[in-house]
PDB file of C-alpha atoms in Angstrom:
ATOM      1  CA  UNK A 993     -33.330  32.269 -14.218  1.00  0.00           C
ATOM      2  CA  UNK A 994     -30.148  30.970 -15.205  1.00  0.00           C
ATOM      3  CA  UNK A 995     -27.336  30.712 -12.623  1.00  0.00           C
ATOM      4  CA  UNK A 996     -23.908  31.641 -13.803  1.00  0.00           C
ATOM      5  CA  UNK A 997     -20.775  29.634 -12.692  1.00  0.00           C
ATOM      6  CA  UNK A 998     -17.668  30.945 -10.947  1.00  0.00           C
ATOM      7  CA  UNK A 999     -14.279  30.410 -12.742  1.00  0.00           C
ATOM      8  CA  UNK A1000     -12.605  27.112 -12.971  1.00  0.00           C
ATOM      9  CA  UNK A1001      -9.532  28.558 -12.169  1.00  0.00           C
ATOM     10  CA  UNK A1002     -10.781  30.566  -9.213  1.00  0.00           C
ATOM     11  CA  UNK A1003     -12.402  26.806  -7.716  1.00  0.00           C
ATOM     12  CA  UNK A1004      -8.986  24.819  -8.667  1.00  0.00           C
ATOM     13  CA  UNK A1005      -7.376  27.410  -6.538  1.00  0.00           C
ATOM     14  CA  UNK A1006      -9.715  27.176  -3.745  1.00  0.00           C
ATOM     15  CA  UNK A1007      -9.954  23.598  -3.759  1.00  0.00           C
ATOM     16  CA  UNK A1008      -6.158  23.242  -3.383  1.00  0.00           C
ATOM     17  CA  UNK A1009      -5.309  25.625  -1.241  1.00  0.00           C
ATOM     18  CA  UNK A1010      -8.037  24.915   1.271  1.00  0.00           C
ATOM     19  CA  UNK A1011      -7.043  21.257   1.126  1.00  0.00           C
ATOM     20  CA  UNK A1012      -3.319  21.882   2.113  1.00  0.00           C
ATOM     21  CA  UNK A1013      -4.329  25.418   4.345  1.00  0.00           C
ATOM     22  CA  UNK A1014      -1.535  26.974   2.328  1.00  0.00           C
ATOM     23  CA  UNK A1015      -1.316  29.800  -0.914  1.00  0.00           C
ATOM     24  CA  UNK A1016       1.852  28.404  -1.445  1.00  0.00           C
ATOM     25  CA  UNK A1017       2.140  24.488  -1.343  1.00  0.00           C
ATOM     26  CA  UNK A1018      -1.840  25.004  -3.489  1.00  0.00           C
ATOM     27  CA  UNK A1019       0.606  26.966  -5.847  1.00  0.00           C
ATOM     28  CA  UNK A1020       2.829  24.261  -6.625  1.00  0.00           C
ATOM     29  CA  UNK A1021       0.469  21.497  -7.160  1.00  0.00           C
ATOM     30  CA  UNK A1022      -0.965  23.754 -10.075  1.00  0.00           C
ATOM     31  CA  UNK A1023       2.070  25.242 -11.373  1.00  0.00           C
ATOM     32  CA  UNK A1024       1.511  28.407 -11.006  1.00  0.00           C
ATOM     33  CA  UNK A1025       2.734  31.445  -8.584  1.00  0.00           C
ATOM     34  CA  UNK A1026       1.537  31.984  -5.199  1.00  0.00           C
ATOM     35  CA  UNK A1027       0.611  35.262  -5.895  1.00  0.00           C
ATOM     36  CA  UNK A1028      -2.007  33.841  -9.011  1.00  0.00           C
ATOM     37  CA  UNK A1029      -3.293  31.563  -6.636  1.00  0.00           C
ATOM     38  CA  UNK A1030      -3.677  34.528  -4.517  1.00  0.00           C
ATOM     39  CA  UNK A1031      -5.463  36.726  -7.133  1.00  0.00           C
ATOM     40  CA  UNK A1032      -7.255  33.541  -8.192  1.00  0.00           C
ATOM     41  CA  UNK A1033      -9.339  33.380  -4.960  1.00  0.00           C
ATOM     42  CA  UNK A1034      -9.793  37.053  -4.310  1.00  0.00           C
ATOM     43  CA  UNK A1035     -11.467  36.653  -8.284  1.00  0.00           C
ATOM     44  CA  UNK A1036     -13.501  34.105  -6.872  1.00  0.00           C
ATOM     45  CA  UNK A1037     -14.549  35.713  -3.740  1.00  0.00           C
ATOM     46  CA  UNK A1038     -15.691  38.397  -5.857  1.00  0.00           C
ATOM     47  CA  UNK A1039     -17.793  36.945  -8.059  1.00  0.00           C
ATOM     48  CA  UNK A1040     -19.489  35.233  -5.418  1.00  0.00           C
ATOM     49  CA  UNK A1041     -19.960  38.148  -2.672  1.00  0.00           C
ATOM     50  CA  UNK A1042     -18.703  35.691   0.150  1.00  0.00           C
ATOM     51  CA  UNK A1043     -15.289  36.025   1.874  1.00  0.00           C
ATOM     52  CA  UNK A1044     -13.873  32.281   1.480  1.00  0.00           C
ATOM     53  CA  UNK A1045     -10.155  32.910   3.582  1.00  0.00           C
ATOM     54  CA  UNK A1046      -9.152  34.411   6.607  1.00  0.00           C
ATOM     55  CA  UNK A1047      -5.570  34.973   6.891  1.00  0.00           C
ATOM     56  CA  UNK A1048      -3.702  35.964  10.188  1.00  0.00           C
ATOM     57  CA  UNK A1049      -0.075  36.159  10.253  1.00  0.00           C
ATOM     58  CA  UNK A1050       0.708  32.893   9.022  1.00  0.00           C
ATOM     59  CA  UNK A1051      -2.124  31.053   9.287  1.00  0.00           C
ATOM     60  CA  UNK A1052      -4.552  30.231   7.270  1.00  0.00           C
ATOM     61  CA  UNK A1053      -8.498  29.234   7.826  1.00  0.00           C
ATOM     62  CA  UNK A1054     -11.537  28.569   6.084  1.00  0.00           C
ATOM     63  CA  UNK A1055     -14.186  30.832   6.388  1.00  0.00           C
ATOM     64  CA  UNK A1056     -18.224  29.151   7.686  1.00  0.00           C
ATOM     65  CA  UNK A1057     -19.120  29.911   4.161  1.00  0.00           C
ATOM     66  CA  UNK A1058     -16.344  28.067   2.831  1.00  0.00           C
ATOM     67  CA  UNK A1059     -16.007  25.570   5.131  1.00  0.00           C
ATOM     68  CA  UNK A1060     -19.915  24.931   3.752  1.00  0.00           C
ATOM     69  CA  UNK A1061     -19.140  25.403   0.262  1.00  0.00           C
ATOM     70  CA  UNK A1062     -15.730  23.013  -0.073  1.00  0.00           C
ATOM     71  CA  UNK A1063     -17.373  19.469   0.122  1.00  0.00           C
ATOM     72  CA  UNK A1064     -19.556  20.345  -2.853  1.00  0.00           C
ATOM     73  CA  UNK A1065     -16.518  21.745  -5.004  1.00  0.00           C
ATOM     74  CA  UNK A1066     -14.311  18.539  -3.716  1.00  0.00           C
ATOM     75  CA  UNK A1067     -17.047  16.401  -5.154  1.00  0.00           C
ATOM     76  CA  UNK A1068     -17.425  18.489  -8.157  1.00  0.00           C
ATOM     77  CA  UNK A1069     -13.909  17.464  -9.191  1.00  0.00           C
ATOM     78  CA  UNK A1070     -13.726  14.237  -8.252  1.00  0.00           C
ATOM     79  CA  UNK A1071     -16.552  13.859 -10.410  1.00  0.00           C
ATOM     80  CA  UNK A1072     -14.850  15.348 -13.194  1.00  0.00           C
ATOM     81  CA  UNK A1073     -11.751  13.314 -12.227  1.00  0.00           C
ATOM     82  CA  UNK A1074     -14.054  10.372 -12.587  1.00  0.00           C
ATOM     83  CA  UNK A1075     -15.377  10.776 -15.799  1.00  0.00           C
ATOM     84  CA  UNK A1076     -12.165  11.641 -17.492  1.00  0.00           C
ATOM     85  CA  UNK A1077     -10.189   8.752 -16.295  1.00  0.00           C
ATOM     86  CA  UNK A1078     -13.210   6.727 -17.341  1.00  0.00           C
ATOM     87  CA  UNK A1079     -12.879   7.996 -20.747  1.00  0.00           C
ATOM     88  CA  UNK A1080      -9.150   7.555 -20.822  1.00  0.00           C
ATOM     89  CA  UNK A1081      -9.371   3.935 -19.926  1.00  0.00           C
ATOM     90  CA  UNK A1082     -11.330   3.161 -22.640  1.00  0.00           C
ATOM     91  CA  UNK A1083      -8.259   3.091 -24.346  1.00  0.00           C
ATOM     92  CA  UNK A1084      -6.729   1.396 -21.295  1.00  0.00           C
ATOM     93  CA  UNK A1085      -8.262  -2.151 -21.217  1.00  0.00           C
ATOM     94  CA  UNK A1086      -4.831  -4.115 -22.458  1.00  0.00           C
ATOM     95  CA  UNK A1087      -3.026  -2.004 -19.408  1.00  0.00           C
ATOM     96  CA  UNK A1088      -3.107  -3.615 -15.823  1.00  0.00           C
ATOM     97  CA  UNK A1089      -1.543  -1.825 -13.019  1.00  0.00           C
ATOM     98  CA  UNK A1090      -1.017  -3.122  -9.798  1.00  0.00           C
ATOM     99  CA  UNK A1091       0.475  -1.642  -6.859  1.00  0.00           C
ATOM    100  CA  UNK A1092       1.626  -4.178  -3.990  1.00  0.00           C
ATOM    101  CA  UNK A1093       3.853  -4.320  -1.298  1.00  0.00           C
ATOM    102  CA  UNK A1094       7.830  -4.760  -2.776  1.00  0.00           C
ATOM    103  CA  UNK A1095       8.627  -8.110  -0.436  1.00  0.00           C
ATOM    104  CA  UNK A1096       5.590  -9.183  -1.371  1.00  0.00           C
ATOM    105  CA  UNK A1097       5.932  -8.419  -5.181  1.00  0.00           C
ATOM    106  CA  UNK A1098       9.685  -9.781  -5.213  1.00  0.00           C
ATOM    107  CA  UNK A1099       8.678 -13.082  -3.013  1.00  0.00           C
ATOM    108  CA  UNK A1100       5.468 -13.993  -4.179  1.00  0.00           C
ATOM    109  CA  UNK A1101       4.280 -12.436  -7.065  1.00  0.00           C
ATOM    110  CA  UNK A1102       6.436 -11.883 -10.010  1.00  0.00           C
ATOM    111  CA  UNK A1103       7.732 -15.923  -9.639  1.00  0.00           C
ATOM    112  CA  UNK A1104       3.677 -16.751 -10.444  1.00  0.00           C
ATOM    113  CA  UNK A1105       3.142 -13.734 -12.802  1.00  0.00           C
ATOM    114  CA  UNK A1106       4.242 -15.799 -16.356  1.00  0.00           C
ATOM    115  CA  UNK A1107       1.579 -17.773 -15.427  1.00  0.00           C
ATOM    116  CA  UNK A1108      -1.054 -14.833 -15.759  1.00  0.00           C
ATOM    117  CA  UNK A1109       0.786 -13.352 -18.897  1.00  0.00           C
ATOM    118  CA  UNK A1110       0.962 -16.904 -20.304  1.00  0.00           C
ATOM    119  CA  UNK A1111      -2.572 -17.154 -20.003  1.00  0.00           C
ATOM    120  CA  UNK A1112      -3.582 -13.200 -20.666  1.00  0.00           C
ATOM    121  CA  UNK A1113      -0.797 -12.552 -23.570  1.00  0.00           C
ATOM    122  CA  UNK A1114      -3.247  -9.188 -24.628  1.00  0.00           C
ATOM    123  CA  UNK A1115      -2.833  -7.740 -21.051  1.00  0.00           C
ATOM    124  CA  UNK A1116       0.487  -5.372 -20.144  1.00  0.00           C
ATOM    125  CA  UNK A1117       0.723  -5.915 -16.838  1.00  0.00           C
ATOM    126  CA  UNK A1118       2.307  -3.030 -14.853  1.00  0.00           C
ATOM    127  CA  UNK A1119       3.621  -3.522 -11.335  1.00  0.00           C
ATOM    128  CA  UNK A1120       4.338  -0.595  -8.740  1.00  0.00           C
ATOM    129  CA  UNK A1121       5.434  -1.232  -5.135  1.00  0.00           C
ATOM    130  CA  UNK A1122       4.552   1.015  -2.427  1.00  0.00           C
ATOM    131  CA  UNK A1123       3.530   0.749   1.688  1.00  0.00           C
ATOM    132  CA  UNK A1124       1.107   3.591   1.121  1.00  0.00           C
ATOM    133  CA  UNK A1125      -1.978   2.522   0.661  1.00  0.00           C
ATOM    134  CA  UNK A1126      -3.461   3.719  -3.259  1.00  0.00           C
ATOM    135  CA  UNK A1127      -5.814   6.789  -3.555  1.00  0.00           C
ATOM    136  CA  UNK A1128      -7.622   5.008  -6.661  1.00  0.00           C
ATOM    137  CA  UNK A1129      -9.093   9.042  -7.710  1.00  0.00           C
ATOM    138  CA  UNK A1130      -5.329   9.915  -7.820  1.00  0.00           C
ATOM    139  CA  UNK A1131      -3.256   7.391  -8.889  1.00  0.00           C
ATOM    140  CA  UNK A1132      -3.106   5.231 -12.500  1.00  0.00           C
ATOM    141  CA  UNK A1133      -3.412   1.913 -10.946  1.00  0.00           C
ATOM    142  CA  UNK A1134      -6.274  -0.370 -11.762  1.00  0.00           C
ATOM    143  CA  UNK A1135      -5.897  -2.737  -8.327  1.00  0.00           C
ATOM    144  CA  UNK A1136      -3.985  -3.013  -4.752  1.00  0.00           C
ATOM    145  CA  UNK A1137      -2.720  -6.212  -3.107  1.00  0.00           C
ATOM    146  CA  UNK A1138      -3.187  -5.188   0.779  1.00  0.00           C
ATOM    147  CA  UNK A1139      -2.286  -6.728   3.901  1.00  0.00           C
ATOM    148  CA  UNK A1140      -4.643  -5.737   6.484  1.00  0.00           C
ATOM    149  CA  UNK A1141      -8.874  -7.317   7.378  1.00  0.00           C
ATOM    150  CA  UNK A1142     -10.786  -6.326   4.202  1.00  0.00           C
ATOM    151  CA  UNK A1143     -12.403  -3.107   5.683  1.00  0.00           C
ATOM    152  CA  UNK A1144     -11.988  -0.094   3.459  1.00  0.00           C
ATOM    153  CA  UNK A1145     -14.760   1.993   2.560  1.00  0.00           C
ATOM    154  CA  UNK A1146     -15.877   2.379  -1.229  1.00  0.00           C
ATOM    155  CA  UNK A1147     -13.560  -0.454  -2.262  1.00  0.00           C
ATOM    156  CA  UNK A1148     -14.160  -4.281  -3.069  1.00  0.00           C
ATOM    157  CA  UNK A1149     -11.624  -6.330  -1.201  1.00  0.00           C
ATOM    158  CA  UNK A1150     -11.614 -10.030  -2.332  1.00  0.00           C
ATOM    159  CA  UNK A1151      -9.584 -12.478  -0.245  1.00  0.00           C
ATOM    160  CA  UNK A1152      -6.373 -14.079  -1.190  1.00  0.00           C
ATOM    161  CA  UNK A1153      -4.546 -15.729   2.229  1.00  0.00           C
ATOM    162  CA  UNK A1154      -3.302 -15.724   5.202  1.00  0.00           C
ATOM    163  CA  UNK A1155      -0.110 -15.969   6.764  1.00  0.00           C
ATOM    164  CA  UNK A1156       1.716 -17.964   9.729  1.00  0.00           C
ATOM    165  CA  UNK A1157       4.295 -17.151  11.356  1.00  0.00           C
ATOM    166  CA  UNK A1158       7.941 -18.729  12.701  1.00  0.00           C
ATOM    167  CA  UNK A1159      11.237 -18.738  12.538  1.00  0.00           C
ATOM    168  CA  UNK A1160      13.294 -19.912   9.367  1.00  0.00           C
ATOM    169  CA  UNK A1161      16.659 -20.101   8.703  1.00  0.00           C
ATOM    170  CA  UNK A1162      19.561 -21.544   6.265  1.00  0.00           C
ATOM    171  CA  UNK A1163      19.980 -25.581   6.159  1.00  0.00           C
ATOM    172  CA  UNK A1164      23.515 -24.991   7.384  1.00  0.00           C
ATOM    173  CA  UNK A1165      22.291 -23.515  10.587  1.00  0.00           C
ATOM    174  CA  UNK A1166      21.040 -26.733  12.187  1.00  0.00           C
ATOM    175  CA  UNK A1167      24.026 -28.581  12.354  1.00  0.00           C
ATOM    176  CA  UNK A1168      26.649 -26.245  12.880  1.00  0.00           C
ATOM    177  CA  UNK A1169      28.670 -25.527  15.855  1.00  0.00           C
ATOM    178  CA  UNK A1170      25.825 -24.341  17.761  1.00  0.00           C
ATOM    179  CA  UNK A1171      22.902 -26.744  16.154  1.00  0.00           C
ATOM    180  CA  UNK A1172      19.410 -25.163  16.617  1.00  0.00           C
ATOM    181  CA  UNK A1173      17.583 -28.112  18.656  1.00  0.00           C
ATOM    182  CA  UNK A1174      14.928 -26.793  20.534  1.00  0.00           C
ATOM    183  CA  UNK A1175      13.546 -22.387  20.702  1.00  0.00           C
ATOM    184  CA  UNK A1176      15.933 -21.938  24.021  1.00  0.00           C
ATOM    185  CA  UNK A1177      18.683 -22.156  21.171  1.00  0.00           C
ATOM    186  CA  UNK A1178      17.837 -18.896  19.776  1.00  0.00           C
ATOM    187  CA  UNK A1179      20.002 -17.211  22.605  1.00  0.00           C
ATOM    188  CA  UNK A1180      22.947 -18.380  20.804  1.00  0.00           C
ATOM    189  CA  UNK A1181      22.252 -17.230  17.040  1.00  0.00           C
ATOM    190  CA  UNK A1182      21.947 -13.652  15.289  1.00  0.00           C
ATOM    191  CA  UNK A1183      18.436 -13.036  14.921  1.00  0.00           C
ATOM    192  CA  UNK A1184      17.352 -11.293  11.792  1.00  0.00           C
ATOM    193  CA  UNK A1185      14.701  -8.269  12.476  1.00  0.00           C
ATOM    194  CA  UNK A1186      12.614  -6.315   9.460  1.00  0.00           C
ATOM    195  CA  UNK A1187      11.289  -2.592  10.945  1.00  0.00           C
ATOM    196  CA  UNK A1188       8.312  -1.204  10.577  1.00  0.00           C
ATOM    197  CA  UNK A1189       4.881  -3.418   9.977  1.00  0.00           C
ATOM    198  CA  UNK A1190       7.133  -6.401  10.854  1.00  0.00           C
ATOM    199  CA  UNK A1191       8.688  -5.034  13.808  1.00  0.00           C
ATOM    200  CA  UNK A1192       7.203  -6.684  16.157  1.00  0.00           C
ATOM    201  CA  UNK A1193       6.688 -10.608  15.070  1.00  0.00           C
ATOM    202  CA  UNK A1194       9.788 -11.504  16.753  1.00  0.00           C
ATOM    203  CA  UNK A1195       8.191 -11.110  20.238  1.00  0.00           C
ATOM    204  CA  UNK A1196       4.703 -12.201  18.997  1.00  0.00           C
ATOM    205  CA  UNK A1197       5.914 -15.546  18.522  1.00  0.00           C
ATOM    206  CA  UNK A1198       8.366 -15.655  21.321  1.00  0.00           C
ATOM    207  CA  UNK A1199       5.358 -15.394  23.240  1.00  0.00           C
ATOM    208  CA  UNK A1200       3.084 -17.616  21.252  1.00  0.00           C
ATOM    209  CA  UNK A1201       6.416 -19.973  22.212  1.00  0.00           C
ATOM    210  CA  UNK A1202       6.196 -19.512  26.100  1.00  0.00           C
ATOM    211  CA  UNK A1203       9.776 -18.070  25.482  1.00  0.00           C
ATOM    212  CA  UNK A1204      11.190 -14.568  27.390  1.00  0.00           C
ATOM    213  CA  UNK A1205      10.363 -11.927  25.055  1.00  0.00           C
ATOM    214  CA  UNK A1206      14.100 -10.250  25.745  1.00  0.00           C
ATOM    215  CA  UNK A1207      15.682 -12.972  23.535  1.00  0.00           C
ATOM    216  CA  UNK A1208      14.082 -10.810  20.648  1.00  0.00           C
ATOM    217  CA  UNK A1209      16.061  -7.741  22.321  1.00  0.00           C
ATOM    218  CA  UNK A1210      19.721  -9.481  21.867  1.00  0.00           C
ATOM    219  CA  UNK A1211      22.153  -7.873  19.559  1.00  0.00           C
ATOM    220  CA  UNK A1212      20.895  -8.892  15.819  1.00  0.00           C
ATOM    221  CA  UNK A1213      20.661  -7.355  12.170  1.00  0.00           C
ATOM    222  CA  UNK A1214      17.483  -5.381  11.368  1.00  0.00           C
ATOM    223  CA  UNK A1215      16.634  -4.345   7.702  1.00  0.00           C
ATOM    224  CA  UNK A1216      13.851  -2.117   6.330  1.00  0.00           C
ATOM    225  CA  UNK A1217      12.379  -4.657   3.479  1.00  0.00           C
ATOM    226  CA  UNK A1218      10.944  -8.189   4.224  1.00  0.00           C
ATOM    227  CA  UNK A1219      12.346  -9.654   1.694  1.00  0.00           C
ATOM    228  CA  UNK A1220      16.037  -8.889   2.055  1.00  0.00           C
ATOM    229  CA  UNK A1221      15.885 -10.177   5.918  1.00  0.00           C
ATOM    230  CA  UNK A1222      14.421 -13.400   4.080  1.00  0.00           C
ATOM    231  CA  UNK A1223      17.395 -13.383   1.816  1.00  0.00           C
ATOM    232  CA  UNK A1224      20.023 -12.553   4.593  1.00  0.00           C
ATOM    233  CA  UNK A1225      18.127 -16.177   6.458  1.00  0.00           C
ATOM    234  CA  UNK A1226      19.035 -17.631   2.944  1.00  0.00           C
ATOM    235  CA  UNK A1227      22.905 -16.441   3.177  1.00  0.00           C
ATOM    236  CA  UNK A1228      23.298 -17.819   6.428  1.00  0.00           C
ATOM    237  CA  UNK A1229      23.625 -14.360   8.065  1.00  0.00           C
ATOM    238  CA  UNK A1230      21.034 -15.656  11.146  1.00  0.00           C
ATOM    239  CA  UNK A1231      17.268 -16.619  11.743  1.00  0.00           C
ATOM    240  CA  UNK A1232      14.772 -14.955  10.187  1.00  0.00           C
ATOM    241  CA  UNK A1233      10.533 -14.363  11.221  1.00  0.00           C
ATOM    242  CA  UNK A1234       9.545 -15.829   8.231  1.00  0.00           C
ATOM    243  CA  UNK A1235       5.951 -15.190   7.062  1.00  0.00           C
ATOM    244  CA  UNK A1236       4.033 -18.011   4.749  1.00  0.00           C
ATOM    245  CA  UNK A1237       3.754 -15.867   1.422  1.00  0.00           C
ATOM    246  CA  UNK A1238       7.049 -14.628   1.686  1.00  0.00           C
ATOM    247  CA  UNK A1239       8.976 -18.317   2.835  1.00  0.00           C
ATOM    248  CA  UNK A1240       6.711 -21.195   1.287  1.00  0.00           C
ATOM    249  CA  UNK A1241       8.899 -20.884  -2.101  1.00  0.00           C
ATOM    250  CA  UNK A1242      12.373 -20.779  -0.361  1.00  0.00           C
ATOM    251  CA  UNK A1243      11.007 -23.974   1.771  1.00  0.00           C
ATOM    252  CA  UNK A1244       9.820 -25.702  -1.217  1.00  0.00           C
ATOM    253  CA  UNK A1245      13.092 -25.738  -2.657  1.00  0.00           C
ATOM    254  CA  UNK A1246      15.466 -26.359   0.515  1.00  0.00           C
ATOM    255  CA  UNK A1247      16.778 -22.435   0.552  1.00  0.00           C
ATOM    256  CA  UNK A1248      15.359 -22.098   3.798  1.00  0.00           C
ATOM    257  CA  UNK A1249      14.264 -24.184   6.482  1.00  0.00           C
ATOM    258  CA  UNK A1250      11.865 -24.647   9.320  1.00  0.00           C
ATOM    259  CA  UNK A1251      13.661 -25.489  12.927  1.00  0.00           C
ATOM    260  CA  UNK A1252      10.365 -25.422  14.629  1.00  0.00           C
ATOM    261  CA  UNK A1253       7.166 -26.512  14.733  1.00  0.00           C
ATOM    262  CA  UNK A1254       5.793 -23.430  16.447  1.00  0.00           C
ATOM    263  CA  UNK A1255       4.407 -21.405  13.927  1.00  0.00           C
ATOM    264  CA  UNK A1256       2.087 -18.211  15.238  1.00  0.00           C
ATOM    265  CA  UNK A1257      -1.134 -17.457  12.693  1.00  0.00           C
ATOM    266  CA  UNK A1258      -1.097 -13.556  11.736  1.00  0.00           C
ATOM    267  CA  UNK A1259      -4.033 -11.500  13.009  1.00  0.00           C
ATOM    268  CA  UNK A1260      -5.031 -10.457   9.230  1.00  0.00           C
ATOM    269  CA  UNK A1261      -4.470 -11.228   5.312  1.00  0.00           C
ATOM    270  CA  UNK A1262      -4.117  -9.910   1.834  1.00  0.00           C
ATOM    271  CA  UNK A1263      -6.628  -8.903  -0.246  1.00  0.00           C
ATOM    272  CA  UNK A1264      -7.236  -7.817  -3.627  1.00  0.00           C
ATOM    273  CA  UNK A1265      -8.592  -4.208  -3.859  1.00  0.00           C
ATOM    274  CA  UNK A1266     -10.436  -2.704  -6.422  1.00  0.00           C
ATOM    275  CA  UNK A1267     -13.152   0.162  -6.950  1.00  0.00           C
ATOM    276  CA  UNK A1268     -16.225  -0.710  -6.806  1.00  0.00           C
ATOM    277  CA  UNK A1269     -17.045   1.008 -10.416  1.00  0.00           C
ATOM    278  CA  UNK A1270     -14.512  -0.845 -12.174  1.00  0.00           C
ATOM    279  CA  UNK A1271     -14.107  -3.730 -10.172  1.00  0.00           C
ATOM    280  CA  UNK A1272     -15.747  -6.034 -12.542  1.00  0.00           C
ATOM    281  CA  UNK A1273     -13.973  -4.802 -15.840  1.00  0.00           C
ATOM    282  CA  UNK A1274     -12.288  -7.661 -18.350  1.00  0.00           C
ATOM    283  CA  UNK A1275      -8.922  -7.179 -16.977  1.00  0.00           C
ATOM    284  CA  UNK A1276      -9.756  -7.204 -13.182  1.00  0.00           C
ATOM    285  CA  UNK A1277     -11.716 -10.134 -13.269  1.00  0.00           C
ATOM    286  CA  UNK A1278      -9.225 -11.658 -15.430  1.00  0.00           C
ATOM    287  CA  UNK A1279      -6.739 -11.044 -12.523  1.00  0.00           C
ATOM    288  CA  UNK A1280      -8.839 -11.888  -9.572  1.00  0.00           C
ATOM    289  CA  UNK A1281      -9.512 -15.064 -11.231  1.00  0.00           C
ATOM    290  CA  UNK A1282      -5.964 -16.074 -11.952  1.00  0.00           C
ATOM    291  CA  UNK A1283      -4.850 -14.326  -8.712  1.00  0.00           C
ATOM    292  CA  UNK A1284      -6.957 -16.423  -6.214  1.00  0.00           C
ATOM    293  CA  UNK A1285      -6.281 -19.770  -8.085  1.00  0.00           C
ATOM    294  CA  UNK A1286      -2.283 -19.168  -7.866  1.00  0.00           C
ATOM    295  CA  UNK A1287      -2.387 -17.836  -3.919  1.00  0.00           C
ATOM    296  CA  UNK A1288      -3.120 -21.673  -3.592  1.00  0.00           C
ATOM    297  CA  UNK A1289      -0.826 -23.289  -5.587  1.00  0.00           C
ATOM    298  CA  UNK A1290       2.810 -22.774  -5.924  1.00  0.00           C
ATOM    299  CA  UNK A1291       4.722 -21.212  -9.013  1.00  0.00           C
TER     300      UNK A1291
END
């Protein structure tokens, strides 16, 4: 006895709009009307006998059947998803894409990335910058640079380095009219802030220092990219939390200097992610080798 398959259609439309709980927002990932995806599922529900929806007012909710029936469809298409961008890539192997942080990308890795083309002249090399972290099903990029410990399921995470952390500033901030002699000194300076996964480093090494954490609380300049606080340390604008990937470079050429000899070690590190079924293609390894010699040397 042969068993007959459902329509494609009628699945893409279930798969979608039980993943969002919505006809509507499942109707504009595919491109098509609510009311197809609509007449989509009630074809599918008829041509398998079960009821897959209940909709009340509006909600929506999967029915036990469905709810059942979903993780085997989900695979189903990621499998498919799979296999296609497998045999897309084929033709793929001179393009790298690698999605990274932006500071990170601007501070650290396009000064060392001539070095890698230098060497690799037959791969493209294609950077994107994001904070999310990279569904590699979804998205066209081969490999992730990742701040975090190294733990995410289903992907190979090979370690780069680590960073410190302390304070750094312009040369012409440690003479000037109000020299920076000693950490008590930061009272009288603009401190320089960056939000979000940064946020917080101020304090963290203000306590690492023994110093009152409300110095990091005094009126200062806060931006939203690593990277531009770095450069506002560099334009004498104030003191920056300077983290080692981001400042070694500036240091190393006398943009930016070190008033203390505090310096705070971060509680985690990047990492090169890759999945685990492509992870040891030409190109990747080609990368991971360049990539951990140069997080040890400087550009």
């Amino acid at each position: 006895m042969t068993s007959r398959l459902p329509s494609l259609n009628g699945l893409r439309a279930f798969e979608a709009a039980a993943r969002h709980m919505s006809f509507t927002v499942a109707a504009s990932e595919l491109n098509v009307t609510q009311t197809a995806i609509s007449h989509q599922i009630r074809r599918l529900e008829e041509e398998l006998g079960v009821r897959l929806f209940v909709r009340q007012n509006r909600s929506l909710s999967l029915t036990p059947e469905a709810a059942e029936y979903l993780p085997g469809v989900r695979a189903a298409f990621n499998d498919l998803r799979l296999a296609t961008d497998r045999l897309l890539r084929r033709d793929d192997d001179h393009v790298l894409t690698v999605s990274t942080l932006a500071s990170l990308a601007a501070k650290w890795l396009l000064p060392r990335l001539s070095a890698f083309q230098e060497a690799h002249s037959g791969i493209d090399v294609h950077i994107t910058t994001s904070t999310s972290l990279v569904d590699f099903q979804r998205d066209t990029v081969d490999a992730a640079i990742r701040y975090g410990r190294g733990q995410w399921a289903g992907l190979r995470s090979d370690w780069l380095m680590a960073d410190e952390l302390f304070p750094v500033c312009s040369p012409s901030l440690l003479d000037g009219t109000r020299p920076l002699k000693c950490p008590e000194d930061l009272r009288d300076h603009v401190l320089l802030h960056t939000s979000n996964a940064n946020s917080d480093d101020w304090r963290l090494w203000l306590t690492a220092a023994g110093l009152p954490t409300d110095i990091s609380k005094q009126p200062g300049v806060t931006f939203d990219l690593l990277f531009v606080t770095i450069q506002a340390a560099i334009d004498g604008i104030g003191i920056a939390m300077g983290r080692t990937s981001y400042v070694q470079d500036d240091i190393a050429k006398g943009r930016l200097v070190v008033p203390f000899r505090i310096a705070l070690p971060a509680d985690a590190g990047f990492y090169l992610v890759t999945p685990q079924g492509r992870a040891d293609s030409p190109k990747l390894s080609a990368f991971r080798s360049w990539l951990g010699a140069a997080a040890h040397t400087s550009p």
